[in-house]
Structures are given as structure tokens and as C-alpha cells.
PDB file of C-alpha atoms in Angstrom:
ATOM      1  CA  UNK A  26     156.816 374.295  71.086  1.00 84.00           C
ATOM      2  CA  UNK A  27     159.742 376.332  69.790  1.00 93.00           C
ATOM      3  CA  UNK A  28     162.927 377.163  71.599  1.00 94.00           C
ATOM      4  CA  UNK A  29     166.449 378.498  71.217  1.00 95.00           C
ATOM      5  CA  UNK A  30     169.357 376.574  72.710  1.00 94.00           C
ATOM      6  CA  UNK A  31     172.808 378.135  73.030  1.00 94.00           C
ATOM      7  CA  UNK A  32     176.144 376.406  73.431  1.00 95.00           C
ATOM      8  CA  UNK A  33     179.842 377.183  73.302  1.00 97.00           C
ATOM      9  CA  UNK A  34     180.416 379.323  76.377  1.00 97.00           C
ATOM     10  CA  UNK A  35     183.613 378.649  78.288  1.00 97.00           C
ATOM     11  CA  UNK A  36     186.543 380.061  80.260  1.00 98.00           C
ATOM     12  CA  UNK A  37     189.190 381.469  77.930  1.00 98.00           C
ATOM     13  CA  UNK A  38     192.359 383.520  78.347  1.00 98.00           C
ATOM     14  CA  UNK A  39     192.605 387.084  77.056  1.00 98.00           C
ATOM     15  CA  UNK A  40     193.375 387.069  73.353  1.00 98.00           C
ATOM     16  CA  UNK A  41     191.659 383.735  72.879  1.00 98.00           C
ATOM     17  CA  UNK A  42     188.680 382.776  70.735  1.00 98.00           C
ATOM     18  CA  UNK A  43     185.308 381.140  71.205  1.00 98.00           C
ATOM     19  CA  UNK A  44     182.437 380.240  68.918  1.00 98.00           C
ATOM     20  CA  UNK A  45     178.904 380.385  70.257  1.00 98.00           C
ATOM     21  CA  UNK A  46     176.021 378.575  68.596  1.00 97.00           C
ATOM     22  CA  UNK A  47     172.278 379.032  68.939  1.00 96.00           C
ATOM     23  CA  UNK A  48     169.926 376.515  67.382  1.00 95.00           C
ATOM     24  CA  UNK A  49     166.205 377.063  66.966  1.00 95.00           C
ATOM     25  CA  UNK A  50     163.969 374.004  67.151  1.00 93.00           C
ATOM     26  CA  UNK A  51     160.283 373.266  66.747  1.00 93.00           C
ATOM     27  CA  UNK A  52     157.812 373.634  63.885  1.00 92.00           C
ATOM     28  CA  UNK A  53     159.667 376.605  62.415  1.00 92.00           C
ATOM     29  CA  UNK A  54     159.182 377.590  58.815  1.00 89.00           C
ATOM     30  CA  UNK A  55     161.275 380.764  58.774  1.00 90.00           C
ATOM     31  CA  UNK A  56     163.348 383.016  61.016  1.00 93.00           C
ATOM     32  CA  UNK A  57     163.575 386.774  60.738  1.00 94.00           C
ATOM     33  CA  UNK A  58     166.352 388.690  62.502  1.00 94.00           C
ATOM     34  CA  UNK A  59     168.653 386.846  64.879  1.00 94.00           C
ATOM     35  CA  UNK A  60     170.939 388.427  67.397  1.00 94.00           C
ATOM     36  CA  UNK A  61     173.324 388.006  70.279  1.00 98.00           C
ATOM     37  CA  UNK A  62     173.066 389.990  73.503  1.00 98.00           C
ATOM     38  CA  UNK A  63     175.156 389.884  76.650  1.00 98.00           C
ATOM     39  CA  UNK A  64     174.714 390.810  80.265  1.00 98.00           C
ATOM     40  CA  UNK A  65     177.578 391.326  82.665  1.00 96.00           C
ATOM     41  CA  UNK A  66     177.054 391.339  86.449  1.00 92.00           C
ATOM     42  CA  UNK A  67     175.466 394.579  87.571  1.00 94.00           C
ATOM     43  CA  UNK A  68     174.917 395.792  84.017  1.00 96.00           C
ATOM     44  CA  UNK A  69     172.008 395.925  81.626  1.00 97.00           C
ATOM     45  CA  UNK A  70     171.650 393.470  78.783  1.00 97.00           C
ATOM     46  CA  UNK A  71     173.180 394.918  75.618  1.00 97.00           C
ATOM     47  CA  UNK A  72     173.125 394.069  71.936  1.00 98.00           C
ATOM     48  CA  UNK A  73     176.366 392.537  70.706  1.00 98.00           C
ATOM     49  CA  UNK A  74     175.563 391.670  67.096  1.00 98.00           C
ATOM     50  CA  UNK A  75     172.595 390.976  64.873  1.00 97.00           C
ATOM     51  CA  UNK A  76     171.969 389.494  61.456  1.00 97.00           C
ATOM     52  CA  UNK A  77     168.907 390.003  59.311  1.00 95.00           C
ATOM     53  CA  UNK A  78     167.216 387.293  57.273  1.00 91.00           C
ATOM     54  CA  UNK A  79     168.975 388.607  54.189  1.00 90.00           C
ATOM     55  CA  UNK A  80     172.363 388.483  55.854  1.00 92.00           C
ATOM     56  CA  UNK A  81     173.076 392.115  56.695  1.00 96.00           C
ATOM     57  CA  UNK A  82     174.867 392.487  60.013  1.00 97.00           C
ATOM     58  CA  UNK A  83     175.189 395.023  62.787  1.00 97.00           C
ATOM     59  CA  UNK A  84     177.752 395.142  65.616  1.00 98.00           C
ATOM     60  CA  UNK A  85     178.236 397.006  68.840  1.00 98.00           C
ATOM     61  CA  UNK A  86     181.231 399.342  68.712  1.00 97.00           C
ATOM     62  CA  UNK A  87     182.945 397.382  71.487  1.00 97.00           C
ATOM     63  CA  UNK A  88     183.126 394.191  69.389  1.00 98.00           C
ATOM     64  CA  UNK A  89     183.428 395.568  65.843  1.00 97.00           C
ATOM     65  CA  UNK A  90     186.346 393.894  64.091  1.00 97.00           C
ATOM     66  CA  UNK A  91     186.685 391.126  66.701  1.00 98.00           C
ATOM     67  CA  UNK A  92     183.318 389.347  66.561  1.00 98.00           C
ATOM     68  CA  UNK A  93     181.531 387.902  63.534  1.00 98.00           C
ATOM     69  CA  UNK A  94     177.872 386.885  63.452  1.00 98.00           C
ATOM     70  CA  UNK A  95     176.640 384.404  60.854  1.00 96.00           C
ATOM     71  CA  UNK A  96     173.636 382.183  60.277  1.00 95.00           C
ATOM     72  CA  UNK A  97     172.811 378.875  58.636  1.00 93.00           C
ATOM     73  CA  UNK A  98     169.205 379.124  57.513  1.00 90.00           C
ATOM     74  CA  UNK A  99     169.033 375.445  56.574  1.00 91.00           C
ATOM     75  CA  UNK A 100     169.983 374.496  60.142  1.00 93.00           C
ATOM     76  CA  UNK A 101     168.056 377.353  61.845  1.00 93.00           C
ATOM     77  CA  UNK A 102     171.263 378.268  63.636  1.00 95.00           C
ATOM     78  CA  UNK A 103     173.099 381.508  64.370  1.00 95.00           C
ATOM     79  CA  UNK A 104     176.756 381.681  65.318  1.00 97.00           C
ATOM     80  CA  UNK A 105     178.975 384.217  67.041  1.00 98.00           C
ATOM     81  CA  UNK A 106     182.694 383.884  66.361  1.00 98.00           C
ATOM     82  CA  UNK A 107     184.571 385.830  69.013  1.00 98.00           C
ATOM     83  CA  UNK A 108     188.270 386.567  68.525  1.00 98.00           C
ATOM     84  CA  UNK A 109     190.809 388.522  70.556  1.00 98.00           C
ATOM     85  CA  UNK A 110     188.629 388.234  73.626  1.00 98.00           C
ATOM     86  CA  UNK A 111     189.088 390.726  76.431  1.00 98.00           C
ATOM     87  CA  UNK A 112     188.193 390.519  80.140  1.00 97.00           C
ATOM     88  CA  UNK A 113     185.432 393.070  79.528  1.00 97.00           C
ATOM     89  CA  UNK A 114     183.737 390.557  77.216  1.00 98.00           C
ATOM     90  CA  UNK A 115     182.943 388.434  80.263  1.00 98.00           C
ATOM     91  CA  UNK A 116     179.171 388.033  80.465  1.00 98.00           C
ATOM     92  CA  UNK A 117     176.252 385.702  79.955  1.00 98.00           C
ATOM     93  CA  UNK A 118     175.516 385.652  76.239  1.00 98.00           C
ATOM     94  CA  UNK A 119     171.947 385.244  75.020  1.00 98.00           C
ATOM     95  CA  UNK A 120     170.612 384.659  71.549  1.00 97.00           C
ATOM     96  CA  UNK A 121     167.383 386.188  70.346  1.00 96.00           C
ATOM     97  CA  UNK A 122     165.333 385.460  67.256  1.00 96.00           C
ATOM     98  CA  UNK A 123     162.016 386.200  65.606  1.00 95.00           C
ATOM     99  CA  UNK A 124     160.492 382.814  64.814  1.00 95.00           C
ATOM    100  CA  UNK A 125     157.718 382.027  62.380  1.00 94.00           C
ATOM    101  CA  UNK A 126     156.219 378.652  63.298  1.00 94.00           C
ATOM    102  CA  UNK A 127     153.164 376.430  63.077  1.00 94.00           C
ATOM    103  CA  UNK A 128     150.786 375.564  65.875  1.00 93.00           C
ATOM    104  CA  UNK A 129     148.717 372.911  64.206  1.00 91.00           C
ATOM    105  CA  UNK A 130     147.803 374.542  60.889  1.00 92.00           C
ATOM    106  CA  UNK A 131     147.966 378.046  62.279  1.00 93.00           C
ATOM    107  CA  UNK A 132     150.944 380.297  61.631  1.00 94.00           C
ATOM    108  CA  UNK A 133     152.375 382.122  64.608  1.00 94.00           C
ATOM    109  CA  UNK A 134     155.188 384.609  65.209  1.00 95.00           C
ATOM    110  CA  UNK A 135     157.104 385.221  68.392  1.00 95.00           C
ATOM    111  CA  UNK A 136     160.376 386.667  69.640  1.00 96.00           C
ATOM    112  CA  UNK A 137     162.301 384.153  71.700  1.00 96.00           C
ATOM    113  CA  UNK A 138     165.357 384.128  73.943  1.00 97.00           C
ATOM    114  CA  UNK A 139     167.793 381.351  74.666  1.00 96.00           C
ATOM    115  CA  UNK A 140     168.739 380.344  78.203  1.00 95.00           C
ATOM    116  CA  UNK A 141     172.158 381.997  78.071  1.00 96.00           C
ATOM    117  CA  UNK A 142     175.723 380.690  78.008  1.00 97.00           C
ATOM    118  CA  UNK A 143     178.544 381.955  80.223  1.00 98.00           C
ATOM    119  CA  UNK A 144     181.664 383.423  78.646  1.00 98.00           C
ATOM    120  CA  UNK A 145     184.502 384.206  81.038  1.00 98.00           C
ATOM    121  CA  UNK A 146     187.710 385.844  79.836  1.00 98.00           C
ATOM    122  CA  UNK A 147     190.415 385.643  82.474  1.00 97.00           C
ATOM    123  CA  UNK A 148     194.043 384.661  82.913  1.00 95.00           C
TER     124      UNK A 148
END
């Protein structure tokens, strides 16, 4: 069984910083693209940032210059460093990844979501 587990969400004041982590576990032999999404109350889930297996990144306009996505392939982990946080960044943050893994001797691929971690930006 494979899964993604996020951590790092918290309550922070405007202008503060947080670092989210998402670790993939299971019989994984490689990970393709990884990304962070967020969903605020009453809104649709939106892409925040993504990082390809080769390291190229993509950001939503709303977070460009404030957030940085990175990955540690040896640890099967993706990070989201969030600086200069604003109240409008308040949301549940989810990680997403394409996982290549073994089931017995058989190779499988699937796109997985983490359970979400709450980020609240408020004074």
C-alpha cells in the first residue's frame, strides 16, 4: 500500500512563514510530478505549485515569489516553503503525486492525494 502523508500546517500571523512536508511511503521505486493544491472554504481546489521529476517548477500567480516547492527524491518527499503569508492563503493544503510502485512483482502507477493539512493565516 502506498500513501502520502502531509505535515507542517499551523496557525501563523500575516507575514509569517511555514514549511509543509509530504512524504510518500510504500513500495515506491520512482515518483513523477509532485504538487501542492489548496482548498479554501466555499472554493474549488486549486494548484499552488508543482515540481517535475527533473526539478522544473510551476507556481500559481498568487504565490509566485513567496512560495518555493522542492523535492528530495532520496526521501520521496516534497516540500512547500511558504513565506510572507497572507490571510488569503488560509486553506487546507493537499499534496499530490504520481507514484510508481510494486505490488508483488508487478509494477503499478497511480496518482495519489494526501489527507490535507490546515494552514490558517490570521492575527
